[in-house]
Amino acid sequence: MIILSWQKKYKPFVNQPNYSTTTRSVNGWHGELDLVYAQRQGRTTLIHNQNIAPLKVQRPFYPEGQEICHSVILHTAGGVVGGDRLFCKVHLQPSAQALITTAAASKIYRSNGAQARQNIDIQVDAGACLEWLPQETIVFNGAIYRQDLRVELSTAANWIGWEITRFGRSARGEKFCIGEWRSHTEVWQQGVPLWIDRQWLPGSEEVFHSPHGLAGQPVTGSLVYIGQEVSQELVQKARTLFLSPTPSAGVTRLPCGLLCRYRGSGTTEVRNWFTAVWQLLRRSVLARGGCVPRVWFV
């Protein structure tokens, strides 16, 4: 379901020391994470890491060589509750190459009426590439949550991002029948919008079963690549990588990229498909191998 308007609100970062501090209040956590990556003599380095709990990032590692820096974001509180405010800012300087994921699935707990919110602001400079691949988000019944993600791309920059969401703890028979979920993503380049996606899902039995809502399926996902024009052959290949016979997935060719959508019952199903498409894009567009982060298997 699509909303008709959106106004971006983003709290600016303030000067903080390069170590974790705690800002838990009666209104929830106010966590911040500010990361800057730079390319130095063929090696991508995390040159700035500023955080306020419960957000932090593990020490970078290089499973596929010095050019691509892998980072894992941690949410040390274990889950998000009503009133929490999380702000994440990522900047890739020219030619930097980074892959960012999360240590585990994110959990959005039932709210007492207050909205939980996360703002993500990403800047990818010329010749840089960011792979933004968080693990899935589980939205508990009764949660009220909004995420705003904005990406600013320079010329010859590339961005791959995905979002996988499970509505309700379906293994326990829970449905998302109370609450609200919003996800707003915008990708811009030099003042021109390349891709804008605004989703809104109010929790209700009707929306859960509606063909215009979840159609009785608890899991949705979106994968988008923005940066270069892709061939129709690559789009067709991405479609064939989805192995399920049911028509619960689609692939769209964008003017400067590719979009995959999923609606179904299995986190494993969408994750396997998105991983296969991501690896296809890596080989075909980015000219690199398919190095899967080890944290996904923990």
PDB file of C-alpha atoms in Angstrom:
ATOM      1  CA  MET A   1       0.000   0.000   0.000  1.00  0.00           C
ATOM      2  CA  ILE A   2       1.430   3.368  -1.002  1.00  0.00           C
ATOM      3  CA  ILE A   3       1.071   6.669   0.821  1.00  0.00           C
ATOM      4  CA  LEU A   4       0.808   9.892  -1.142  1.00  0.00           C
ATOM      5  CA  SER A   5       3.129  12.241   0.667  1.00  0.00           C
ATOM      6  CA  TRP A   6       6.275  12.215   2.735  1.00  0.00           C
ATOM      7  CA  GLN A   7       8.358  14.863   4.429  1.00  0.00           C
ATOM      8  CA  LYS A   8      11.882  13.816   5.392  1.00  0.00           C
ATOM      9  CA  LYS A   9      12.927  14.661   8.929  1.00  0.00           C
ATOM     10  CA  TYR A  10      16.469  14.046  10.069  1.00  0.00           C
ATOM     11  CA  LYS A  11      18.160  14.969  13.310  1.00  0.00           C
ATOM     12  CA  PRO A  12      21.679  16.306  12.673  1.00  0.00           C
ATOM     13  CA  PHE A  13      24.605  14.665  14.399  1.00  0.00           C
ATOM     14  CA  VAL A  14      26.280  16.532  17.204  1.00  0.00           C
ATOM     15  CA  ASN A  15      29.944  16.407  18.170  1.00  0.00           C
ATOM     16  CA  GLN A  16      30.565  13.236  20.151  1.00  0.00           C
ATOM     17  CA  PRO A  17      33.767  11.418  21.119  1.00  0.00           C
ATOM     18  CA  ASN A  18      34.749   8.286  19.190  1.00  0.00           C
ATOM     19  CA  TYR A  19      33.437   5.905  21.821  1.00  0.00           C
ATOM     20  CA  SER A  20      30.040   4.679  22.889  1.00  0.00           C
ATOM     21  CA  THR A  21      27.876   6.659  25.263  1.00  0.00           C
ATOM     22  CA  THR A  22      24.432   5.872  26.594  1.00  0.00           C
ATOM     23  CA  THR A  23      21.353   8.031  26.061  1.00  0.00           C
ATOM     24  CA  ARG A  24      18.546   5.830  27.352  1.00  0.00           C
ATOM     25  CA  SER A  25      15.617   7.917  28.550  1.00  0.00           C
ATOM     26  CA  VAL A  26      12.029   7.383  29.586  1.00  0.00           C
ATOM     27  CA  ASN A  27      11.128   8.060  25.950  1.00  0.00           C
ATOM     28  CA  GLY A  28      13.357   5.306  24.587  1.00  0.00           C
ATOM     29  CA  TRP A  29      16.836   4.941  23.147  1.00  0.00           C
ATOM     30  CA  HIS A  30      18.286   7.766  21.060  1.00  0.00           C
ATOM     31  CA  GLY A  31      21.101   5.949  19.276  1.00  0.00           C
ATOM     32  CA  GLU A  32      23.393   7.349  16.590  1.00  0.00           C
ATOM     33  CA  LEU A  33      26.015   5.905  14.278  1.00  0.00           C
ATOM     34  CA  ASP A  34      28.243   7.967  11.965  1.00  0.00           C
ATOM     35  CA  LEU A  35      30.618   6.093   9.621  1.00  0.00           C
ATOM     36  CA  VAL A  36      33.016   7.447   6.995  1.00  0.00           C
ATOM     37  CA  TYR A  37      34.969   5.194   4.612  1.00  0.00           C
ATOM     38  CA  ALA A  38      37.927   6.278   2.486  1.00  0.00           C
ATOM     39  CA  GLN A  39      40.071   4.626  -0.160  1.00  0.00           C
ATOM     40  CA  ARG A  40      43.781   4.755   0.641  1.00  0.00           C
ATOM     41  CA  GLN A  41      46.263   3.122  -1.775  1.00  0.00           C
ATOM     42  CA  GLY A  42      43.869   0.388  -2.825  1.00  0.00           C
ATOM     43  CA  ARG A  43      42.473  -0.261   0.670  1.00  0.00           C
ATOM     44  CA  THR A  44      39.082   0.927   1.915  1.00  0.00           C
ATOM     45  CA  THR A  45      39.384   2.070   5.524  1.00  0.00           C
ATOM     46  CA  LEU A  46      36.819   3.120   8.113  1.00  0.00           C
ATOM     47  CA  ILE A  47      38.353   6.495   8.966  1.00  0.00           C
ATOM     48  CA  HIS A  48      35.567   7.825  11.218  1.00  0.00           C
ATOM     49  CA  ASN A  49      33.410   5.826  13.624  1.00  0.00           C
ATOM     50  CA  GLN A  50      31.219   7.788  16.015  1.00  0.00           C
ATOM     51  CA  ASN A  51      28.449   6.077  17.939  1.00  0.00           C
ATOM     52  CA  ILE A  52      25.933   6.467  20.722  1.00  0.00           C
ATOM     53  CA  ALA A  53      24.420   3.308  22.251  1.00  0.00           C
ATOM     54  CA  PRO A  54      22.652   1.122  21.413  1.00  0.00           C
ATOM     55  CA  LEU A  55      24.220   1.385  17.932  1.00  0.00           C
ATOM     56  CA  LYS A  56      27.809   0.374  17.279  1.00  0.00           C
ATOM     57  CA  VAL A  57      29.882  -1.255  14.537  1.00  0.00           C
ATOM     58  CA  GLN A  58      32.302  -4.135  14.804  1.00  0.00           C
ATOM     59  CA  ARG A  59      35.916  -3.785  13.745  1.00  0.00           C
ATOM     60  CA  PRO A  60      36.082  -3.899   9.908  1.00  0.00           C
ATOM     61  CA  PHE A  61      37.338  -7.024   8.207  1.00  0.00           C
ATOM     62  CA  TYR A  62      38.435  -7.972   4.680  1.00  0.00           C
ATOM     63  CA  PRO A  63      37.347 -11.466   3.608  1.00  0.00           C
ATOM     64  CA  GLU A  64      37.819 -10.661  -0.098  1.00  0.00           C
ATOM     65  CA  GLY A  65      40.913  -8.463  -0.057  1.00  0.00           C
ATOM     66  CA  GLN A  66      41.839  -4.949   1.011  1.00  0.00           C
ATOM     67  CA  GLU A  67      39.719  -3.124  -1.580  1.00  0.00           C
ATOM     68  CA  ILE A  68      36.317  -3.981  -0.043  1.00  0.00           C
ATOM     69  CA  CYS A  69      35.673  -3.250   3.628  1.00  0.00           C
ATOM     70  CA  HIS A  70      33.031  -5.394   5.385  1.00  0.00           C
ATOM     71  CA  SER A  71      31.282  -3.927   8.440  1.00  0.00           C
ATOM     72  CA  VAL A  72      28.680  -5.362  10.830  1.00  0.00           C
ATOM     73  CA  ILE A  73      26.301  -3.056  12.713  1.00  0.00           C
ATOM     74  CA  LEU A  74      25.162  -4.097  16.201  1.00  0.00           C
ATOM     75  CA  HIS A  75      22.058  -3.030  18.110  1.00  0.00           C
ATOM     76  CA  THR A  76      23.114  -3.828  21.649  1.00  0.00           C
ATOM     77  CA  ALA A  77      19.679  -3.300  23.227  1.00  0.00           C
ATOM     78  CA  GLY A  78      18.360  -6.405  21.456  1.00  0.00           C
ATOM     79  CA  GLY A  79      15.287  -4.775  19.935  1.00  0.00           C
ATOM     80  CA  VAL A  80      13.418  -1.561  19.171  1.00  0.00           C
ATOM     81  CA  VAL A  81      10.485  -0.307  21.256  1.00  0.00           C
ATOM     82  CA  GLY A  82       8.065   2.595  20.956  1.00  0.00           C
ATOM     83  CA  GLY A  83       9.792   5.930  21.424  1.00  0.00           C
ATOM     84  CA  ASP A  84      13.211   4.741  20.207  1.00  0.00           C
ATOM     85  CA  ARG A  85      15.012   7.028  17.756  1.00  0.00           C
ATOM     86  CA  LEU A  86      17.900   5.594  15.753  1.00  0.00           C
ATOM     87  CA  PHE A  87      20.022   7.676  13.363  1.00  0.00           C
ATOM     88  CA  CYS A  88      22.585   6.141  11.037  1.00  0.00           C
ATOM     89  CA  LYS A  89      24.817   8.161   8.718  1.00  0.00           C
ATOM     90  CA  VAL A  90      27.189   6.520   6.208  1.00  0.00           C
ATOM     91  CA  HIS A  91      29.573   8.346   3.861  1.00  0.00           C
ATOM     92  CA  LEU A  92      31.740   6.635   1.263  1.00  0.00           C
ATOM     93  CA  GLN A  93      34.410   8.964  -0.047  1.00  0.00           C
ATOM     94  CA  PRO A  94      35.551   8.692  -3.706  1.00  0.00           C
ATOM     95  CA  SER A  95      36.394   5.135  -4.858  1.00  0.00           C
ATOM     96  CA  ALA A  96      35.682   3.570  -1.446  1.00  0.00           C
ATOM     97  CA  GLN A  97      34.108   0.095  -1.515  1.00  0.00           C
ATOM     98  CA  ALA A  98      32.098  -1.176   1.458  1.00  0.00           C
ATOM     99  CA  LEU A  99      29.609  -3.882   2.406  1.00  0.00           C
ATOM    100  CA  ILE A 100      27.491  -3.228   5.499  1.00  0.00           C
ATOM    101  CA  THR A 101      25.189  -5.752   7.152  1.00  0.00           C
ATOM    102  CA  THR A 102      23.762  -6.399  10.633  1.00  0.00           C
ATOM    103  CA  ALA A 103      24.710  -8.985  13.224  1.00  0.00           C
ATOM    104  CA  ALA A 104      21.211 -10.442  13.549  1.00  0.00           C
ATOM    105  CA  ALA A 105      17.587  -9.894  12.656  1.00  0.00           C
ATOM    106  CA  SER A 106      16.141  -6.604  13.919  1.00  0.00           C
ATOM    107  CA  LYS A 107      13.137  -6.894  16.236  1.00  0.00           C
ATOM    108  CA  ILE A 108      10.484  -4.178  16.458  1.00  0.00           C
ATOM    109  CA  TYR A 109       8.513  -4.858  19.626  1.00  0.00           C
ATOM    110  CA  ARG A 110       4.884  -4.097  20.433  1.00  0.00           C
ATOM    111  CA  SER A 111       4.379  -0.407  21.200  1.00  0.00           C
ATOM    112  CA  ASN A 112       2.503   1.246  24.036  1.00  0.00           C
ATOM    113  CA  GLY A 113       1.345   3.880  21.526  1.00  0.00           C
ATOM    114  CA  ALA A 114       4.617   5.668  20.713  1.00  0.00           C
ATOM    115  CA  GLN A 115       6.253   5.367  17.314  1.00  0.00           C
ATOM    116  CA  ALA A 116       9.741   3.883  16.957  1.00  0.00           C
ATOM    117  CA  ARG A 117      11.758   5.465  14.173  1.00  0.00           C
ATOM    118  CA  GLN A 118      14.998   4.927  12.283  1.00  0.00           C
ATOM    119  CA  ASN A 119      16.609   7.421   9.882  1.00  0.00           C
ATOM    120  CA  ILE A 120      19.408   6.292   7.563  1.00  0.00           C
ATOM    121  CA  ASP A 121      21.348   8.867   5.543  1.00  0.00           C
ATOM    122  CA  ILE A 122      23.822   7.517   2.973  1.00  0.00           C
ATOM    123  CA  GLN A 123      26.230   9.427   0.727  1.00  0.00           C
ATOM    124  CA  VAL A 124      28.208   7.559  -1.957  1.00  0.00           C
ATOM    125  CA  ASP A 125      30.849   9.651  -3.729  1.00  0.00           C
ATOM    126  CA  ALA A 126      32.212   9.271  -7.264  1.00  0.00           C
ATOM    127  CA  GLY A 127      33.464   5.813  -8.122  1.00  0.00           C
ATOM    128  CA  ALA A 128      32.418   4.394  -4.745  1.00  0.00           C
ATOM    129  CA  CYS A 129      30.107   1.435  -4.137  1.00  0.00           C
ATOM    130  CA  LEU A 130      28.046   0.572  -1.066  1.00  0.00           C
ATOM    131  CA  GLU A 131      26.306  -2.767  -0.554  1.00  0.00           C
ATOM    132  CA  TRP A 132      23.690  -2.175   2.182  1.00  0.00           C
ATOM    133  CA  LEU A 133      22.465  -5.657   3.147  1.00  0.00           C
ATOM    134  CA  PRO A 134      20.863  -5.753   6.621  1.00  0.00           C
ATOM    135  CA  GLN A 135      19.403  -8.981   7.914  1.00  0.00           C
ATOM    136  CA  GLU A 136      15.621  -9.235   8.135  1.00  0.00           C
ATOM    137  CA  THR A 137      13.380  -7.114  10.339  1.00  0.00           C
ATOM    138  CA  ILE A 138      10.673  -8.792  12.460  1.00  0.00           C
ATOM    139  CA  VAL A 139       7.752  -6.457  13.153  1.00  0.00           C
ATOM    140  CA  PHE A 140       5.787  -7.741  16.153  1.00  0.00           C
ATOM    141  CA  ASN A 141       2.026  -7.407  16.244  1.00  0.00           C
ATOM    142  CA  GLY A 142       1.239  -4.041  17.825  1.00  0.00           C
ATOM    143  CA  ALA A 143       4.478  -2.376  16.704  1.00  0.00           C
ATOM    144  CA  ILE A 144       4.460   1.195  15.377  1.00  0.00           C
ATOM    145  CA  TYR A 145       7.565   1.758  13.272  1.00  0.00           C
ATOM    146  CA  ARG A 146       8.864   4.017  10.542  1.00  0.00           C
ATOM    147  CA  GLN A 147      12.137   3.878   8.613  1.00  0.00           C
ATOM    148  CA  ASP A 148      13.383   6.637   6.311  1.00  0.00           C
ATOM    149  CA  LEU A 149      16.373   5.822   4.110  1.00  0.00           C
ATOM    150  CA  ARG A 150      17.892   8.403   1.756  1.00  0.00           C
ATOM    151  CA  VAL A 151      20.819   7.747  -0.583  1.00  0.00           C
ATOM    152  CA  GLU A 152      22.770  10.481  -2.378  1.00  0.00           C
ATOM    153  CA  LEU A 153      24.810   9.116  -5.283  1.00  0.00           C
ATOM    154  CA  SER A 154      27.581  10.966  -7.102  1.00  0.00           C
ATOM    155  CA  THR A 155      28.519  10.297 -10.719  1.00  0.00           C
ATOM    156  CA  ALA A 156      29.713   6.723 -11.365  1.00  0.00           C
ATOM    157  CA  ALA A 157      28.654   5.623  -7.873  1.00  0.00           C
ATOM    158  CA  ASN A 158      26.843   2.338  -7.200  1.00  0.00           C
ATOM    159  CA  TRP A 159      24.426   1.261  -4.471  1.00  0.00           C
ATOM    160  CA  ILE A 160      22.821  -2.112  -3.775  1.00  0.00           C
ATOM    161  CA  GLY A 161      20.334  -2.326  -0.931  1.00  0.00           C
ATOM    162  CA  TRP A 162      17.688  -4.702   0.324  1.00  0.00           C
ATOM    163  CA  GLU A 163      14.972  -4.829   2.935  1.00  0.00           C
ATOM    164  CA  ILE A 164      13.351  -8.044   4.187  1.00  0.00           C
ATOM    165  CA  THR A 165      10.445  -7.733   6.635  1.00  0.00           C
ATOM    166  CA  ARG A 166       8.433 -10.346   8.509  1.00  0.00           C
ATOM    167  CA  PHE A 167       5.099  -9.088   9.848  1.00  0.00           C
ATOM    168  CA  GLY A 168       4.246 -10.884  13.063  1.00  0.00           C
ATOM    169  CA  ARG A 169       5.952 -13.856  14.653  1.00  0.00           C
ATOM    170  CA  SER A 170       4.307 -16.225  12.216  1.00  0.00           C
ATOM    171  CA  ALA A 171       6.015 -19.295  13.713  1.00  0.00           C
ATOM    172  CA  ARG A 172       3.798 -18.645  16.755  1.00  0.00           C
ATOM    173  CA  GLY A 173       0.737 -18.021  14.607  1.00  0.00           C
ATOM    174  CA  GLU A 174       0.944 -14.254  15.169  1.00  0.00           C
ATOM    175  CA  LYS A 175      -0.342 -11.864  12.487  1.00  0.00           C
ATOM    176  CA  PHE A 176       0.273  -8.145  12.105  1.00  0.00           C
ATOM    177  CA  CYS A 177      -3.250  -6.983  12.948  1.00  0.00           C
ATOM    178  CA  ILE A 178      -2.494  -4.032  15.241  1.00  0.00           C
ATOM    179  CA  GLY A 179      -0.008  -1.237  14.710  1.00  0.00           C
ATOM    180  CA  GLU A 180       1.594   0.458  11.726  1.00  0.00           C
ATOM    181  CA  TRP A 181       4.684   0.039   9.535  1.00  0.00           C
ATOM    182  CA  ARG A 182       6.128   2.624   7.173  1.00  0.00           C
ATOM    183  CA  SER A 183       9.210   2.356   4.972  1.00  0.00           C
ATOM    184  CA  HIS A 184      10.357   5.271   2.819  1.00  0.00           C
ATOM    185  CA  THR A 185      13.390   4.963   0.546  1.00  0.00           C
ATOM    186  CA  GLU A 186      14.763   7.623  -1.792  1.00  0.00           C
ATOM    187  CA  VAL A 187      17.802   7.485  -4.086  1.00  0.00           C
ATOM    188  CA  TRP A 188      19.007  10.771  -5.626  1.00  0.00           C
ATOM    189  CA  GLN A 189      21.828  11.805  -7.914  1.00  0.00           C
ATOM    190  CA  GLN A 190      22.774  15.470  -8.325  1.00  0.00           C
ATOM    191  CA  GLY A 191      19.282  16.648  -7.435  1.00  0.00           C
ATOM    192  CA  VAL A 192      17.521  14.097  -9.663  1.00  0.00           C
ATOM    193  CA  PRO A 193      15.387  11.344  -8.067  1.00  0.00           C
ATOM    194  CA  LEU A 194      16.448   7.934  -9.398  1.00  0.00           C
ATOM    195  CA  TRP A 195      14.127   5.782  -7.298  1.00  0.00           C
ATOM    196  CA  ILE A 196      11.516   6.659  -4.663  1.00  0.00           C
ATOM    197  CA  ASP A 197       9.612   3.975  -2.771  1.00  0.00           C
ATOM    198  CA  ARG A 198       7.011   4.789  -0.110  1.00  0.00           C
ATOM    199  CA  GLN A 199       5.262   1.907   1.637  1.00  0.00           C
ATOM    200  CA  TRP A 200       2.651   1.951   4.360  1.00  0.00           C
ATOM    201  CA  LEU A 201       1.056  -1.062   6.019  1.00  0.00           C
ATOM    202  CA  PRO A 202      -1.535  -0.488   8.769  1.00  0.00           C
ATOM    203  CA  GLY A 203      -2.001  -3.520  10.983  1.00  0.00           C
ATOM    204  CA  SER A 204      -5.418  -5.085  10.460  1.00  0.00           C
ATOM    205  CA  GLU A 205      -6.948  -8.447   9.598  1.00  0.00           C
ATOM    206  CA  GLU A 206      -8.359  -6.979   6.384  1.00  0.00           C
ATOM    207  CA  VAL A 207      -5.021  -5.617   5.148  1.00  0.00           C
ATOM    208  CA  PHE A 208      -3.217  -8.794   6.134  1.00  0.00           C
ATOM    209  CA  HIS A 209      -5.451 -10.855   3.827  1.00  0.00           C
ATOM    210  CA  SER A 210      -6.095  -8.256   1.112  1.00  0.00           C
ATOM    211  CA  PRO A 211      -4.442  -8.824  -2.306  1.00  0.00           C
ATOM    212  CA  HIS A 212      -3.435  -5.136  -2.104  1.00  0.00           C
ATOM    213  CA  GLY A 213      -1.788  -5.770   1.254  1.00  0.00           C
ATOM    214  CA  LEU A 214      -0.021  -8.939   2.375  1.00  0.00           C
ATOM    215  CA  ALA A 215      -2.415 -11.401   0.693  1.00  0.00           C
ATOM    216  CA  GLY A 216      -2.102 -13.611   3.755  1.00  0.00           C
ATOM    217  CA  GLN A 217       1.686 -13.794   3.438  1.00  0.00           C
ATOM    218  CA  PRO A 218       3.829 -12.595   6.375  1.00  0.00           C
ATOM    219  CA  VAL A 219       7.076 -11.765   4.538  1.00  0.00           C
ATOM    220  CA  THR A 220       7.887  -9.000   2.047  1.00  0.00           C
ATOM    221  CA  GLY A 221      11.162  -7.924   0.499  1.00  0.00           C
ATOM    222  CA  SER A 222      12.677  -5.386  -1.875  1.00  0.00           C
ATOM    223  CA  LEU A 223      16.115  -5.459  -3.476  1.00  0.00           C
ATOM    224  CA  VAL A 224      17.269  -2.512  -5.566  1.00  0.00           C
ATOM    225  CA  TYR A 225      20.438  -1.805  -7.508  1.00  0.00           C
ATOM    226  CA  ILE A 226      21.072   1.774  -8.669  1.00  0.00           C
ATOM    227  CA  GLY A 227      24.116   2.883 -10.604  1.00  0.00           C
ATOM    228  CA  GLN A 228      24.295   1.564 -14.155  1.00  0.00           C
ATOM    229  CA  GLU A 229      21.911   0.409 -16.835  1.00  0.00           C
ATOM    230  CA  VAL A 230      21.454  -3.357 -16.815  1.00  0.00           C
ATOM    231  CA  SER A 231      20.606  -5.573 -19.778  1.00  0.00           C
ATOM    232  CA  GLN A 232      17.272  -7.282 -20.345  1.00  0.00           C
ATOM    233  CA  GLU A 233      19.177 -10.572 -20.263  1.00  0.00           C
ATOM    234  CA  LEU A 234      20.333  -9.870 -16.720  1.00  0.00           C
ATOM    235  CA  VAL A 235      16.754  -9.067 -15.673  1.00  0.00           C
ATOM    236  CA  GLN A 236      15.560 -12.373 -17.129  1.00  0.00           C
ATOM    237  CA  LYS A 237      18.357 -14.215 -15.358  1.00  0.00           C
ATOM    238  CA  ALA A 238      17.321 -12.635 -12.047  1.00  0.00           C
ATOM    239  CA  ARG A 239      13.780 -13.919 -12.622  1.00  0.00           C
ATOM    240  CA  THR A 240      14.948 -17.459 -13.290  1.00  0.00           C
ATOM    241  CA  LEU A 241      16.909 -17.472 -10.017  1.00  0.00           C
ATOM    242  CA  PHE A 242      13.612 -17.450  -8.104  1.00  0.00           C
ATOM    243  CA  LEU A 243      12.917 -21.175  -7.793  1.00  0.00           C
ATOM    244  CA  SER A 244       9.390 -21.196  -6.356  1.00  0.00           C
ATOM    245  CA  PRO A 245       6.579 -21.973  -8.845  1.00  0.00           C
ATOM    246  CA  THR A 246       4.229 -19.453  -7.220  1.00  0.00           C
ATOM    247  CA  PRO A 247       4.011 -15.910  -8.680  1.00  0.00           C
ATOM    248  CA  SER A 248       5.129 -14.185  -5.479  1.00  0.00           C
ATOM    249  CA  ALA A 249       8.164 -12.395  -6.904  1.00  0.00           C
ATOM    250  CA  GLY A 250       8.904  -9.922  -9.664  1.00  0.00           C
ATOM    251  CA  VAL A 251      11.855  -8.180 -11.294  1.00  0.00           C
ATOM    252  CA  THR A 252      11.711  -4.739 -12.928  1.00  0.00           C
ATOM    253  CA  ARG A 253      14.348  -3.075 -15.068  1.00  0.00           C
ATOM    254  CA  LEU A 254      14.963   0.494 -13.906  1.00  0.00           C
ATOM    255  CA  PRO A 255      16.481   3.266 -16.071  1.00  0.00           C
ATOM    256  CA  CYS A 256      19.754   2.879 -14.180  1.00  0.00           C
ATOM    257  CA  GLY A 257      19.395  -0.364 -12.304  1.00  0.00           C
ATOM    258  CA  LEU A 258      17.137  -3.206 -11.240  1.00  0.00           C
ATOM    259  CA  LEU A 259      14.352  -3.835  -8.704  1.00  0.00           C
ATOM    260  CA  CYS A 260      13.233  -7.151  -7.173  1.00  0.00           C
ATOM    261  CA  ARG A 261      10.051  -7.559  -5.116  1.00  0.00           C
ATOM    262  CA  TYR A 262       8.917 -10.468  -2.984  1.00  0.00           C
ATOM    263  CA  ARG A 263       5.792 -11.375  -1.043  1.00  0.00           C
ATOM    264  CA  GLY A 264       5.566 -14.822   0.469  1.00  0.00           C
ATOM    265  CA  SER A 265       5.803 -17.053   3.507  1.00  0.00           C
ATOM    266  CA  GLY A 266       9.494 -17.721   3.933  1.00  0.00           C
ATOM    267  CA  THR A 267      12.404 -15.587   5.067  1.00  0.00           C
ATOM    268  CA  THR A 268      14.769 -18.288   3.827  1.00  0.00           C
ATOM    269  CA  GLU A 269      13.132 -18.268   0.383  1.00  0.00           C
ATOM    270  CA  VAL A 270      13.479 -14.520  -0.167  1.00  0.00           C
ATOM    271  CA  ARG A 271      16.923 -14.396   1.381  1.00  0.00           C
ATOM    272  CA  ASN A 272      18.223 -17.157  -0.880  1.00  0.00           C
ATOM    273  CA  TRP A 273      16.777 -15.413  -3.939  1.00  0.00           C
ATOM    274  CA  PHE A 274      18.088 -11.981  -2.999  1.00  0.00           C
ATOM    275  CA  THR A 275      21.509 -13.452  -2.285  1.00  0.00           C
ATOM    276  CA  ALA A 276      21.580 -15.107  -5.700  1.00  0.00           C
ATOM    277  CA  VAL A 277      20.531 -11.864  -7.443  1.00  0.00           C
ATOM    278  CA  TRP A 278      23.080  -9.870  -5.428  1.00  0.00           C
ATOM    279  CA  GLN A 279      25.838 -12.277  -6.458  1.00  0.00           C
ATOM    280  CA  LEU A 280      24.664 -12.031 -10.078  1.00  0.00           C
ATOM    281  CA  LEU A 281      24.903  -8.244  -9.921  1.00  0.00           C
ATOM    282  CA  ARG A 282      28.316  -8.469  -8.330  1.00  0.00           C
ATOM    283  CA  ARG A 283      29.656 -10.622 -11.156  1.00  0.00           C
ATOM    284  CA  SER A 284      27.900  -8.867 -14.021  1.00  0.00           C
ATOM    285  CA  VAL A 285      27.994  -5.200 -12.992  1.00  0.00           C
ATOM    286  CA  LEU A 286      30.642  -4.796 -10.298  1.00  0.00           C
ATOM    287  CA  ALA A 287      33.144  -7.359 -11.635  1.00  0.00           C
ATOM    288  CA  ARG A 288      33.714  -8.994  -8.252  1.00  0.00           C
ATOM    289  CA  GLY A 289      33.071 -12.382  -6.651  1.00  0.00           C
ATOM    290  CA  GLY A 290      30.164 -13.489  -4.487  1.00  0.00           C
ATOM    291  CA  CYS A 291      31.615 -13.321  -0.963  1.00  0.00           C
ATOM    292  CA  VAL A 292      28.753 -14.000   1.468  1.00  0.00           C
ATOM    293  CA  PRO A 293      29.217 -12.405   4.944  1.00  0.00           C
ATOM    294  CA  ARG A 294      29.938 -15.076   7.540  1.00  0.00           C
ATOM    295  CA  VAL A 295      27.658 -13.396  10.078  1.00  0.00           C
ATOM    296  CA  TRP A 296      24.642 -14.551   8.030  1.00  0.00           C
ATOM    297  CA  PHE A 297      25.386 -18.126   9.061  1.00  0.00           C
ATOM    298  CA  VAL A 298      25.767 -17.470  12.782  1.00  0.00           C
TER     299      VAL A 298
END
